Amino acid sequence: MNTLHRSHLDLNTPCPVSSIYTKIPQTPTSITCYKHPFSCFSVTRYRITRSRCKGLPVAKALPKTKVTKTNPQVGNGELVESNRKLVDSIARGLIGVVAAVSVCLDSPAMAESLTIAFPASRTHEVNAVQRTLVETWGLIRETFVDPTFNHQDWDSKLQQTMVEMLPLRTADAAYSKIKGMLSTLGDPFTRIISPKEYQSFRIGSDGNVQGVGLFVNTEPKTGHLVVLSCVEGSPADRAGIHVGDELVEINGERLNGISGEAAAQKLRGHVGTSVTVKVHNGKKLAIDSSFREVRLPREFIKLSPISSAIIPHRTPDGHVSKTGYVKLLAFSQTAADDMKHAIYELENQGVESYILDLRNNPGGLVKAGLDVAQIWLDGDETLVNTIDRDGNMLPINMINGHALTHDPLVVLVNEGSASASEILAGALHDNGRAKLIGNRTFGKGKIQSVTELHDGSALFITVAKYLSPALHTIDQVGITPDVQCTTEMLNAPKESGLLRKKSAVSSSSLEGDSCILVAEHELDNQESKGSAS
């Protein structure tokens, strides 16, 4: 694959803990890894050392508990004062057992060690979660996209959360404090998931998952769980659950405030069992008749990132041509290689144009999206612009790219196209390679890193924002396609020439798809312009 040019990002050689693809992507996710010099931490009873994304934290036993007062020369007066207050509280006897966190700062201006004191729980389970809290706090401190941490004192947040954990007796209660701390950042995509949820998140070697075939996402503005897509032929698909439907209950349990990962965990289970879901049709008015309960059997769901077909059709000049149809379901580790293989096969069968279908693709690995873009582009084009926590614009460019094909291309998108799908669509559109057809995309312009913590849980952190190559904002805005396609267009007058009856296609599911019909018309226009020139 062609090399990517970047300043501080390394998307071509991702870290082991960050090269993850969702079995059932519960939220639109772009995952990447920074070659970032993480700060090192030392905590009472454990030393957590971090290098440049080379693996998981290494814990070593320390001899005893100690408290070290903050160095007043650190250069952060507010932080010094905040730490002193906690130390003073400890000294007055308000907190009996304490531990210390030493942060080795990389910045020349803050090169000295900074020590923060916190109370250590006598409950073993809670004490273990305190260690997870320190890991979480440190990673957020070093990499979160907003250096103001939503305009709050993030160091005081650690101290506050540690104190709140002190009277707790269970790990679940302690984890809820971490989640509460992360919620103050105001970013729904920065979150922690349990070890069990994380294992479900990682793709298996066979690409199979046991469940009902739903792709769900938490809608940031409302907090509702909405359906991004259903795996074709899955139990959810057969039951008539559609894109945009809201998931209200699972087995009678209301889903208010439940994350996409937690909901997906409830939907998954052993083959042969079943789950009852209550859904609200998002395309109807909010009335009782739009709610319905469906009992879904759990089955093996085969997740293949690529499907393809050949669509023969007759052009306006009477020429019969072949269009290669490629649907990309998610950006897995194999997506680019699978895409190459599909294009090679279609080229060998004489296709003359392409339709790339990204509808209801919720995203995945950033690197996979960029690798797929390079399959279609030449030269040193900019694929995406990232903005780091300091506001620096970092374009990611190809170096001496060579497209596999220069045949005309259109890309299909809709409201379920998110994250890496939007990066790919923006790269192909803004570089003049493809027209976009469909409906406005989801609008997620943030990139997350994923780190597995010492206890097997995983921390998702928003580490960057991104803009399209033409500097178009995507986050909470989406991408507006060049041509809209709606079901009403199927009733357009035949004499307009826009939509005409198609010849037989290799997949019956493509018959009558209004967006594919519009895409064919756009390809005819591109071919006619090419002939005229």
Short mmCIF file of C-alpha atoms in Angstrom, two decimals:
data_model
loop_
_atom_site.label_atom_id
_atom_site.label_comp_id
_atom_site.label_asym_id
_atom_site.label_seq_id
_atom_site.Cartn_x
_atom_site.Cartn_y
_atom_site.Cartn_z
CA MET A 1 0.00 0.00 0.00
CA ASN A 2 1.26 3.48 -0.76
CA THR A 3 2.87 5.36 2.08
CA LEU A 4 0.95 8.11 3.84
CA HIS A 5 2.63 11.44 4.52
CA ARG A 6 1.94 12.92 7.93
CA SER A 7 3.59 15.00 10.62
CA HIS A 8 2.72 13.48 14.02
CA LEU A 9 0.16 10.86 13.12
CA ASP A 10 1.14 7.29 12.33
CA LEU A 11 -1.77 5.62 10.61
CA ASN A 12 0.35 3.30 8.53
CA THR A 13 1.79 1.34 11.48
CA PRO A 14 -0.94 1.28 14.12
CA CYS A 15 -0.34 0.19 17.69
CA PRO A 16 -1.36 -3.36 18.63
CA VAL A 17 -3.89 -2.10 21.14
CA SER A 18 -5.45 0.31 18.66
CA SER A 19 -5.83 -1.89 15.58
CA ILE A 20 -9.37 -2.88 16.40
CA TYR A 21 -12.46 -3.47 14.33
CA THR A 22 -15.96 -3.85 15.66
CA LYS A 23 -17.87 -7.09 15.16
CA ILE A 24 -21.07 -5.09 15.45
CA PRO A 25 -20.01 -1.43 15.41
CA GLN A 26 -22.26 0.08 18.05
CA THR A 27 -21.12 3.63 17.45
CA PRO A 28 -19.68 5.20 14.36
CA THR A 29 -16.02 4.97 15.17
CA SER A 30 -12.83 6.13 13.55
CA ILE A 31 -9.92 4.55 15.35
CA THR A 32 -6.33 5.60 15.02
CA CYS A 33 -3.16 5.73 17.05
CA TYR A 34 -0.73 8.51 17.77
CA LYS A 35 3.02 8.02 18.08
CA HIS A 36 2.69 10.05 21.25
CA PRO A 37 5.16 10.14 24.16
CA PHE A 38 2.70 9.29 26.92
CA SER A 39 3.57 10.60 30.35
CA CYS A 40 4.78 8.03 32.82
CA PHE A 41 2.95 7.40 36.07
CA SER A 42 4.01 5.91 39.36
CA VAL A 43 1.38 4.99 41.91
CA THR A 44 1.57 3.45 45.32
CA ARG A 45 1.75 -0.35 45.01
CA TYR A 46 2.06 -0.14 41.20
CA ARG A 47 4.25 1.58 38.67
CA ILE A 48 2.57 2.07 35.28
CA THR A 49 5.12 2.86 32.61
CA ARG A 50 4.16 3.92 29.13
CA SER A 51 6.29 4.05 26.03
CA ARG A 52 5.37 5.05 22.50
CA CYS A 53 2.30 2.90 21.86
CA LYS A 54 4.26 -0.34 22.01
CA GLY A 55 1.95 -2.29 24.23
CA LEU A 56 -0.01 -2.44 27.43
CA PRO A 57 0.98 -0.84 30.74
CA VAL A 58 3.52 -2.79 32.78
CA ALA A 59 2.77 -2.97 36.52
CA LYS A 60 5.50 -3.44 39.08
CA ALA A 61 5.13 -3.64 42.85
CA LEU A 62 6.39 -0.70 44.89
CA PRO A 63 7.52 -1.12 48.47
CA LYS A 64 5.24 1.13 50.48
CA THR A 65 2.77 3.99 50.55
CA LYS A 66 4.11 7.48 50.58
CA VAL A 67 3.00 11.07 50.14
CA THR A 68 5.19 13.60 48.35
CA LYS A 69 4.24 17.25 48.37
CA THR A 70 3.93 19.07 45.11
CA ASN A 71 7.01 20.83 43.76
CA PRO A 72 6.14 24.56 43.75
CA GLN A 73 8.40 25.16 40.72
CA VAL A 74 6.29 23.12 38.33
CA GLY A 75 4.93 26.19 36.61
CA ASN A 76 1.22 25.58 37.09
CA GLY A 77 0.09 27.64 40.05
CA GLU A 78 -3.51 26.51 40.04
CA LEU A 79 -2.53 22.86 39.96
CA VAL A 80 -0.01 23.36 42.77
CA GLU A 81 -2.62 25.04 44.95
CA SER A 82 -5.20 22.35 44.19
CA ASN A 83 -2.78 19.61 45.18
CA ARG A 84 -1.77 21.43 48.33
CA LYS A 85 -5.39 21.59 49.45
CA LEU A 86 -5.76 17.86 49.21
CA VAL A 87 -2.46 17.25 50.97
CA ASP A 88 -3.54 19.65 53.72
CA SER A 89 -6.82 17.74 54.05
CA ILE A 90 -4.88 14.53 54.48
CA ALA A 91 -2.59 16.16 57.03
CA ARG A 92 -5.61 17.30 59.08
CA GLY A 93 -6.70 13.69 59.38
CA LEU A 94 -9.65 13.90 56.99
CA ILE A 95 -8.17 11.03 54.96
CA GLY A 96 -6.20 8.39 56.74
CA VAL A 97 -4.63 6.22 54.03
CA VAL A 98 -3.18 7.86 50.96
CA ALA A 99 -1.20 7.13 47.83
CA ALA A 100 0.76 9.30 45.44
CA VAL A 101 0.82 9.74 41.67
CA SER A 102 4.00 11.16 40.13
CA VAL A 103 3.56 12.52 36.62
CA CYS A 104 6.69 12.95 34.48
CA LEU A 105 5.90 15.89 32.23
CA ASP A 106 7.38 16.00 28.74
CA SER A 107 7.01 19.71 28.14
CA PRO A 108 10.26 21.72 28.65
CA ALA A 109 8.23 24.32 30.52
CA MET A 110 7.00 21.69 32.98
CA ALA A 111 9.93 19.33 33.01
CA GLU A 112 9.89 18.62 36.74
CA SER A 113 7.97 15.84 38.44
CA LEU A 114 4.47 16.64 39.69
CA THR A 115 3.06 14.63 42.59
CA ILE A 116 -0.64 14.36 43.35
CA ALA A 117 -1.86 12.75 46.56
CA PHE A 118 -5.07 10.75 46.76
CA PRO A 119 -6.87 8.46 49.23
CA ALA A 120 -6.31 4.73 48.79
CA SER A 121 -9.32 2.49 49.47
CA ARG A 122 -8.93 -0.40 51.88
CA THR A 123 -11.37 -2.42 49.75
CA HIS A 124 -9.34 -4.51 47.32
CA GLU A 125 -11.88 -4.26 44.45
CA VAL A 126 -12.17 -0.50 44.74
CA ASN A 127 -8.41 -0.08 45.10
CA ALA A 128 -7.96 -1.93 41.79
CA VAL A 129 -10.43 0.43 40.10
CA GLN A 130 -8.50 3.38 41.52
CA ARG A 131 -5.55 2.17 39.49
CA THR A 132 -7.78 2.12 36.41
CA LEU A 133 -8.87 5.65 37.28
CA VAL A 134 -5.24 6.82 37.32
CA GLU A 135 -4.63 5.24 33.92
CA THR A 136 -7.79 6.82 32.53
CA TRP A 137 -7.04 10.24 33.94
CA GLY A 138 -3.47 10.21 32.62
CA LEU A 139 -4.39 9.17 29.10
CA ILE A 140 -7.10 11.83 28.93
CA ARG A 141 -4.67 14.41 30.31
CA GLU A 142 -2.14 13.69 27.58
CA THR A 143 -4.26 13.05 24.49
CA PHE A 144 -7.84 14.38 24.78
CA VAL A 145 -8.64 16.71 21.90
CA ASP A 146 -9.80 19.55 24.16
CA PRO A 147 -6.85 20.73 26.30
CA THR A 148 -9.27 22.69 28.53
CA PHE A 149 -11.09 19.43 29.36
CA ASN A 150 -14.44 21.13 28.77
CA HIS A 151 -13.23 24.18 30.73
CA GLN A 152 -12.58 22.36 33.99
CA ASP A 153 -9.60 21.53 36.20
CA TRP A 154 -8.87 17.96 35.13
CA ASP A 155 -6.31 17.38 37.86
CA SER A 156 -8.84 18.32 40.51
CA LYS A 157 -11.25 15.89 38.85
CA LEU A 158 -8.87 13.06 39.64
CA GLN A 159 -8.67 14.07 43.27
CA GLN A 160 -12.42 14.55 43.55
CA THR A 161 -13.16 11.16 42.00
CA MET A 162 -10.62 9.41 44.21
CA VAL A 163 -12.27 10.89 47.31
CA GLU A 164 -15.73 9.85 46.04
CA MET A 165 -14.48 6.28 45.57
CA LEU A 166 -13.17 6.00 49.13
CA PRO A 167 -16.44 4.90 50.86
CA LEU A 168 -17.44 2.54 48.04
CA ARG A 169 -17.34 -1.23 48.45
CA THR A 170 -17.85 -2.64 44.94
CA ALA A 171 -16.00 -2.37 41.65
CA ASP A 172 -19.21 -1.57 39.75
CA ALA A 173 -19.87 1.43 41.95
CA ALA A 174 -16.27 2.58 41.51
CA TYR A 175 -16.45 2.22 37.71
CA SER A 176 -19.56 4.37 37.71
CA LYS A 177 -17.40 7.14 39.18
CA ILE A 178 -14.95 6.86 36.29
CA LYS A 179 -17.83 7.05 33.81
CA GLY A 180 -19.16 10.07 35.66
CA MET A 181 -15.76 11.75 35.47
CA LEU A 182 -15.56 11.12 31.72
CA SER A 183 -19.09 12.46 31.18
CA THR A 184 -17.95 15.89 32.39
CA LEU A 185 -15.78 16.16 29.27
CA GLY A 186 -18.93 16.71 27.20
CA ASP A 187 -17.86 14.21 24.54
CA PRO A 188 -20.06 11.10 24.15
CA PHE A 189 -17.34 9.31 22.17
CA THR A 190 -14.80 9.45 25.02
CA ARG A 191 -15.80 6.56 27.23
CA ILE A 192 -14.68 3.43 29.06
CA ILE A 193 -16.11 -0.04 28.45
CA SER A 194 -15.86 -3.15 30.57
CA PRO A 195 -13.54 -6.05 29.76
CA LYS A 196 -16.51 -8.12 28.62
CA GLU A 197 -17.75 -5.35 26.33
CA TYR A 198 -14.25 -4.85 24.97
CA GLN A 199 -13.85 -8.49 24.05
CA SER A 200 -17.15 -8.30 22.19
CA PHE A 201 -15.92 -5.15 20.47
CA ARG A 202 -12.84 -6.82 19.01
CA ILE A 203 -13.32 -8.80 15.87
CA GLY A 204 -12.88 -12.57 15.97
CA SER A 205 -10.60 -14.37 13.55
CA ASP A 206 -13.54 -15.92 11.71
CA GLY A 207 -15.57 -12.72 11.47
CA ASN A 208 -18.59 -14.34 13.12
CA VAL A 209 -20.70 -12.98 15.94
CA GLN A 210 -23.69 -14.51 17.70
CA GLY A 211 -26.53 -12.04 17.77
CA VAL A 212 -29.40 -10.49 15.83
CA GLY A 213 -27.51 -8.41 13.24
CA LEU A 214 -28.15 -4.86 14.43
CA PHE A 215 -25.79 -1.91 14.05
CA VAL A 216 -26.78 0.62 16.74
CA ASN A 217 -25.50 4.03 17.74
CA THR A 218 -26.17 6.60 20.44
CA GLU A 219 -27.44 9.75 18.77
CA PRO A 220 -25.34 12.51 20.40
CA LYS A 221 -28.02 15.22 20.45
CA THR A 222 -30.84 13.12 21.95
CA GLY A 223 -28.98 10.27 23.64
CA HIS A 224 -31.37 7.80 21.99
CA LEU A 225 -30.17 4.47 20.62
CA VAL A 226 -30.87 4.39 16.90
CA VAL A 227 -30.43 1.68 14.29
CA LEU A 228 -27.70 2.47 11.77
CA SER A 229 -28.26 -0.69 9.75
CA CYS A 230 -29.19 -4.35 9.82
CA VAL A 231 -27.05 -7.14 8.42
CA GLU A 232 -28.84 -8.38 5.32
CA GLY A 233 -30.75 -11.58 6.00
CA SER A 234 -30.22 -11.35 9.76
CA PRO A 235 -33.05 -11.85 12.30
CA ALA A 236 -33.39 -8.07 12.72
CA ASP A 237 -33.58 -7.59 8.96
CA ARG A 238 -36.21 -10.32 8.56
CA ALA A 239 -38.26 -8.75 11.35
CA GLY A 240 -38.52 -5.49 9.43
CA ILE A 241 -36.35 -3.31 11.68
CA HIS A 242 -35.13 -0.36 9.63
CA VAL A 243 -32.44 2.29 9.61
CA GLY A 244 -33.48 5.18 11.87
CA ASP A 245 -35.65 3.10 14.18
CA GLU A 246 -35.10 3.83 17.85
CA LEU A 247 -34.29 0.96 20.19
CA VAL A 248 -36.41 1.58 23.29
CA GLU A 249 -36.28 -1.63 25.36
CA ILE A 250 -34.43 -4.94 25.46
CA ASN A 251 -36.17 -7.76 27.31
CA GLY A 252 -38.41 -5.22 29.01
CA GLU A 253 -35.52 -3.05 30.23
CA ARG A 254 -35.60 0.61 29.28
CA LEU A 255 -32.45 1.80 27.54
CA ASN A 256 -32.30 5.37 28.81
CA GLY A 257 -28.68 6.35 29.29
CA ILE A 258 -27.30 2.98 28.15
CA SER A 259 -24.35 3.10 25.76
CA GLY A 260 -24.32 1.45 22.35
CA GLU A 261 -21.79 -1.11 23.57
CA ALA A 262 -23.94 -2.04 26.58
CA ALA A 263 -27.03 -2.40 24.38
CA ALA A 264 -25.15 -4.55 21.87
CA GLN A 265 -23.95 -6.77 24.71
CA LYS A 266 -27.57 -7.36 25.71
CA LEU A 267 -28.51 -8.20 22.11
CA ARG A 268 -25.72 -10.73 21.67
CA GLY A 269 -25.90 -14.23 23.09
CA HIS A 270 -25.69 -17.91 22.31
CA VAL A 271 -27.23 -19.24 19.12
CA GLY A 272 -30.62 -20.78 19.88
CA THR A 273 -31.61 -18.20 22.46
CA SER A 274 -33.74 -15.17 21.71
CA VAL A 275 -34.18 -11.57 22.79
CA THR A 276 -37.25 -9.30 22.75
CA VAL A 277 -36.78 -5.71 21.61
CA LYS A 278 -39.14 -2.76 21.57
CA VAL A 279 -38.56 -0.34 18.72
CA HIS A 280 -40.02 2.98 17.69
CA ASN A 281 -40.32 3.70 14.00
CA GLY A 282 -38.26 6.82 13.55
CA LYS A 283 -40.02 7.73 10.33
CA LYS A 284 -43.45 8.01 11.93
CA LEU A 285 -44.96 10.46 14.37
CA ALA A 286 -44.28 9.74 18.02
CA ILE A 287 -47.57 7.99 18.71
CA ASP A 288 -48.23 4.70 20.47
CA SER A 289 -49.00 2.86 17.24
CA SER A 290 -45.40 3.42 16.07
CA PHE A 291 -44.02 1.27 18.91
CA ARG A 292 -43.79 -2.49 18.51
CA GLU A 293 -42.20 -5.45 20.23
CA VAL A 294 -40.31 -8.06 18.24
CA ARG A 295 -38.86 -11.37 19.44
CA LEU A 296 -35.58 -12.04 17.64
CA PRO A 297 -33.71 -15.36 17.57
CA ARG A 298 -29.95 -15.18 17.96
CA GLU A 299 -27.95 -16.66 15.09
CA PHE A 300 -24.42 -16.73 13.72
CA ILE A 301 -23.96 -13.45 11.87
CA LYS A 302 -21.29 -13.57 9.19
CA LEU A 303 -19.67 -10.19 8.74
CA SER A 304 -17.92 -9.78 5.42
CA PRO A 305 -16.80 -6.20 4.77
CA ILE A 306 -17.22 -6.40 0.97
CA SER A 307 -19.91 -7.59 -1.40
CA SER A 308 -19.92 -6.99 -5.14
CA ALA A 309 -21.99 -7.51 -8.27
CA ILE A 310 -22.06 -6.54 -11.94
CA ILE A 311 -24.93 -4.36 -13.13
CA PRO A 312 -25.38 -4.46 -16.93
CA HIS A 313 -27.33 -1.60 -18.48
CA ARG A 314 -27.90 0.08 -21.81
CA THR A 315 -26.59 3.62 -22.18
CA PRO A 316 -28.57 6.33 -24.04
CA ASP A 317 -26.54 5.69 -27.20
CA GLY A 318 -27.50 2.01 -27.18
CA HIS A 319 -24.20 0.68 -25.85
CA VAL A 320 -24.51 -2.14 -23.30
CA SER A 321 -22.02 -1.59 -20.51
CA LYS A 322 -21.14 -3.20 -17.20
CA THR A 323 -21.06 -1.31 -13.92
CA GLY A 324 -19.19 -2.78 -10.99
CA TYR A 325 -21.17 -2.48 -7.77
CA VAL A 326 -19.12 -2.71 -4.55
CA LYS A 327 -20.70 -2.42 -1.12
CA LEU A 328 -18.41 -1.75 1.84
CA LEU A 329 -20.07 -2.62 5.14
CA ALA A 330 -17.38 -1.56 7.61
CA PHE A 331 -13.73 -0.55 7.75
CA SER A 332 -12.08 -3.67 9.10
CA GLN A 333 -8.40 -4.56 8.99
CA THR A 334 -9.00 -6.47 5.74
CA ALA A 335 -11.26 -3.91 4.05
CA ALA A 336 -8.61 -2.49 1.69
CA ASP A 337 -7.27 -5.87 0.62
CA ASP A 338 -10.81 -7.19 0.10
CA MET A 339 -11.63 -4.08 -1.93
CA LYS A 340 -8.56 -4.61 -4.14
CA HIS A 341 -9.52 -8.21 -4.74
CA ALA A 342 -13.08 -7.24 -5.69
CA ILE A 343 -11.87 -4.58 -8.15
CA TYR A 344 -9.39 -6.93 -9.79
CA GLU A 345 -12.18 -9.46 -10.34
CA LEU A 346 -14.55 -6.82 -11.73
CA GLU A 347 -11.86 -5.43 -14.03
CA ASN A 348 -11.23 -8.91 -15.40
CA GLN A 349 -14.94 -9.15 -16.23
CA GLY A 350 -14.88 -5.97 -18.28
CA VAL A 351 -16.63 -3.40 -16.09
CA GLU A 352 -16.44 0.18 -17.35
CA SER A 353 -17.65 2.13 -14.33
CA TYR A 354 -18.16 1.72 -10.58
CA ILE A 355 -20.67 2.35 -7.82
CA LEU A 356 -19.16 2.32 -4.32
CA ASP A 357 -21.93 1.89 -1.75
CA LEU A 358 -21.15 3.32 1.71
CA ARG A 359 -24.75 3.53 2.86
CA ASN A 360 -25.25 2.44 6.48
CA ASN A 361 -21.51 1.97 6.96
CA PRO A 362 -20.85 3.25 10.51
CA GLY A 363 -17.06 3.45 10.21
CA GLY A 364 -14.15 1.57 11.74
CA LEU A 365 -10.40 1.96 11.38
CA VAL A 366 -9.18 5.30 10.07
CA LYS A 367 -6.24 3.60 8.40
CA ALA A 368 -8.58 1.25 6.54
CA GLY A 369 -10.56 4.22 5.20
CA LEU A 370 -7.40 5.94 4.00
CA ASP A 371 -6.09 2.74 2.43
CA VAL A 372 -9.36 2.29 0.53
CA ALA A 373 -9.19 5.90 -0.69
CA GLN A 374 -5.74 5.24 -2.17
CA ILE A 375 -7.16 2.44 -4.28
CA TRP A 376 -9.06 5.06 -6.28
CA LEU A 377 -6.64 8.03 -6.28
CA ASP A 378 -3.34 9.01 -7.92
CA GLY A 379 -0.52 11.32 -6.93
CA ASP A 380 0.04 13.14 -3.65
CA GLU A 381 -3.55 14.04 -2.86
CA THR A 382 -4.67 15.12 0.60
CA LEU A 383 -6.96 12.45 2.04
CA VAL A 384 -8.07 14.21 5.22
CA ASN A 385 -7.05 17.11 7.44
CA THR A 386 -6.74 16.46 11.16
CA ILE A 387 -6.77 19.11 13.88
CA ASP A 388 -4.93 18.26 17.07
CA ARG A 389 -5.60 19.47 20.61
CA ASP A 390 -3.49 22.57 20.02
CA GLY A 391 -5.44 23.55 16.92
CA ASN A 392 -2.69 22.55 14.49
CA MET A 393 -3.84 21.44 11.05
CA LEU A 394 -2.16 18.19 10.00
CA PRO A 395 -2.95 17.11 6.43
CA ILE A 396 -2.53 13.42 5.65
CA ASN A 397 -1.36 12.96 2.06
CA MET A 398 -0.59 10.07 -0.23
CA ILE A 399 2.89 9.78 -1.67
CA ASN A 400 3.07 8.77 -5.32
CA GLY A 401 -0.29 7.02 -5.30
CA HIS A 402 -1.41 4.84 -8.20
CA ALA A 403 -5.12 4.06 -8.58
CA LEU A 404 -6.13 0.54 -9.55
CA THR A 405 -8.68 1.91 -11.99
CA HIS A 406 -9.57 5.25 -13.55
CA ASP A 407 -13.07 4.22 -14.60
CA PRO A 408 -15.89 6.62 -13.69
CA LEU A 409 -16.98 6.34 -10.06
CA VAL A 410 -19.95 7.41 -7.94
CA VAL A 411 -20.32 6.91 -4.21
CA LEU A 412 -23.61 6.23 -2.41
CA VAL A 413 -24.05 7.69 1.09
CA ASN A 414 -26.89 8.22 3.56
CA GLU A 415 -27.57 9.16 7.16
CA GLY A 416 -26.01 5.86 8.27
CA SER A 417 -22.66 6.67 6.62
CA ALA A 418 -20.45 7.82 9.47
CA SER A 419 -16.91 8.47 10.56
CA ALA A 420 -14.44 6.57 8.33
CA SER A 421 -17.18 6.44 5.66
CA GLU A 422 -17.29 10.22 5.71
CA ILE A 423 -13.49 10.44 5.54
CA LEU A 424 -13.48 8.21 2.45
CA ALA A 425 -16.41 9.96 0.79
CA GLY A 426 -14.83 13.35 1.43
CA ALA A 427 -11.45 12.24 0.05
CA LEU A 428 -12.96 10.90 -3.19
CA HIS A 429 -15.31 13.84 -3.64
CA ASP A 430 -12.99 16.74 -2.81
CA ASN A 431 -10.22 15.33 -5.01
CA GLY A 432 -12.61 15.23 -7.97
CA ARG A 433 -12.63 11.45 -8.23
CA ALA A 434 -16.29 10.75 -7.52
CA LYS A 435 -19.74 12.31 -7.30
CA LEU A 436 -21.73 11.61 -4.12
CA ILE A 437 -25.31 10.42 -4.39
CA GLY A 438 -27.84 9.80 -1.65
CA ASN A 439 -28.63 11.69 1.54
CA ARG A 440 -26.72 13.78 4.06
CA THR A 441 -24.27 11.66 6.09
CA PHE A 442 -24.28 11.13 9.86
CA GLY A 443 -21.80 13.86 10.78
CA LYS A 444 -19.06 12.44 13.00
CA GLY A 445 -15.85 14.38 12.50
CA LYS A 446 -13.87 13.06 15.46
CA ILE A 447 -11.21 10.37 15.72
CA GLN A 448 -10.79 8.07 18.72
CA SER A 449 -7.82 6.15 19.99
CA VAL A 450 -8.47 2.92 21.91
CA THR A 451 -6.25 1.65 24.72
CA GLU A 452 -6.71 -1.56 26.64
CA LEU A 453 -6.18 -0.88 30.35
CA HIS A 454 -4.54 -3.14 32.91
CA ASP A 455 -7.83 -4.80 33.93
CA GLY A 456 -8.93 -5.64 30.37
CA SER A 457 -11.29 -2.69 30.04
CA ALA A 458 -10.81 -0.23 27.17
CA LEU A 459 -10.65 3.53 27.06
CA PHE A 460 -11.88 5.37 23.96
CA ILE A 461 -10.51 8.91 23.71
CA THR A 462 -11.32 11.54 21.13
CA VAL A 463 -7.82 12.63 20.10
CA ALA A 464 -8.44 14.74 17.00
CA LYS A 465 -11.03 16.39 14.82
CA TYR A 466 -10.97 16.17 11.07
CA LEU A 467 -12.00 18.19 8.04
CA SER A 468 -12.37 17.03 4.46
CA PRO A 469 -9.54 17.76 1.98
CA ALA A 470 -11.40 20.91 0.92
CA LEU A 471 -11.63 21.93 4.61
CA HIS A 472 -15.34 21.20 4.93
CA THR A 473 -16.57 20.65 8.48
CA ILE A 474 -18.11 17.22 9.00
CA ASP A 475 -18.75 16.91 12.75
CA GLN A 476 -22.47 17.36 13.55
CA VAL A 477 -22.92 18.63 9.98
CA GLY A 478 -22.34 15.67 7.71
CA ILE A 479 -21.64 15.70 3.99
CA THR A 480 -24.32 16.81 1.56
CA PRO A 481 -24.26 14.69 -1.62
CA ASP A 482 -24.14 16.18 -5.10
CA VAL A 483 -27.39 14.47 -6.03
CA GLN A 484 -30.21 13.54 -3.68
CA CYS A 485 -32.08 10.30 -4.20
CA THR A 486 -35.47 9.57 -2.66
CA THR A 487 -38.17 6.98 -3.21
CA GLU A 488 -40.31 9.63 -4.90
CA MET A 489 -37.81 9.69 -7.76
CA LEU A 490 -39.00 6.24 -8.77
CA ASN A 491 -42.18 7.93 -10.00
CA ALA A 492 -40.36 10.41 -12.21
CA PRO A 493 -41.65 10.55 -15.81
CA LYS A 494 -39.92 8.01 -18.02
CA GLU A 495 -39.44 10.51 -20.77
CA SER A 496 -37.11 12.54 -18.55
CA GLY A 497 -34.43 9.94 -19.20
CA LEU A 498 -33.30 10.15 -15.58
CA LEU A 499 -34.63 6.79 -14.47
CA ARG A 500 -35.13 3.99 -16.92
CA LYS A 501 -35.83 0.31 -16.56
CA LYS A 502 -32.68 -1.59 -15.78
CA SER A 503 -31.52 -4.81 -17.33
CA ALA A 504 -31.28 -7.87 -15.14
CA VAL A 505 -28.68 -7.59 -12.37
CA SER A 506 -26.77 -10.24 -10.52
CA SER A 507 -28.49 -9.43 -7.21
CA SER A 508 -32.25 -9.06 -6.94
CA SER A 509 -31.78 -6.69 -3.99
CA LEU A 510 -30.43 -4.08 -6.43
CA GLU A 511 -33.59 -4.08 -8.52
CA GLY A 512 -35.61 -0.92 -8.07
CA ASP A 513 -33.02 0.77 -5.84
CA SER A 514 -33.63 4.40 -6.73
CA CYS A 515 -30.15 5.53 -5.70
CA ILE A 516 -28.49 2.95 -7.94
CA LEU A 517 -30.68 4.09 -10.80
CA VAL A 518 -29.64 7.69 -10.18
CA ALA A 519 -26.01 6.56 -9.92
CA GLU A 520 -26.23 4.89 -13.32
CA HIS A 521 -27.57 8.09 -14.81
CA GLU A 522 -24.67 10.05 -13.32
CA LEU A 523 -22.19 7.52 -14.69
CA ASP A 524 -23.74 7.87 -18.15
CA ASN A 525 -23.20 11.63 -17.87
CA GLN A 526 -19.56 11.15 -16.89
CA GLU A 527 -18.96 8.74 -19.76
CA SER A 528 -20.61 11.05 -22.27
CA LYS A 529 -18.51 14.00 -21.08
CA GLY A 530 -15.41 11.84 -21.37
CA SER A 531 -16.31 10.91 -24.93
CA ALA A 532 -16.99 14.53 -25.85
CA SER A 533 -13.61 15.65 -24.56
#
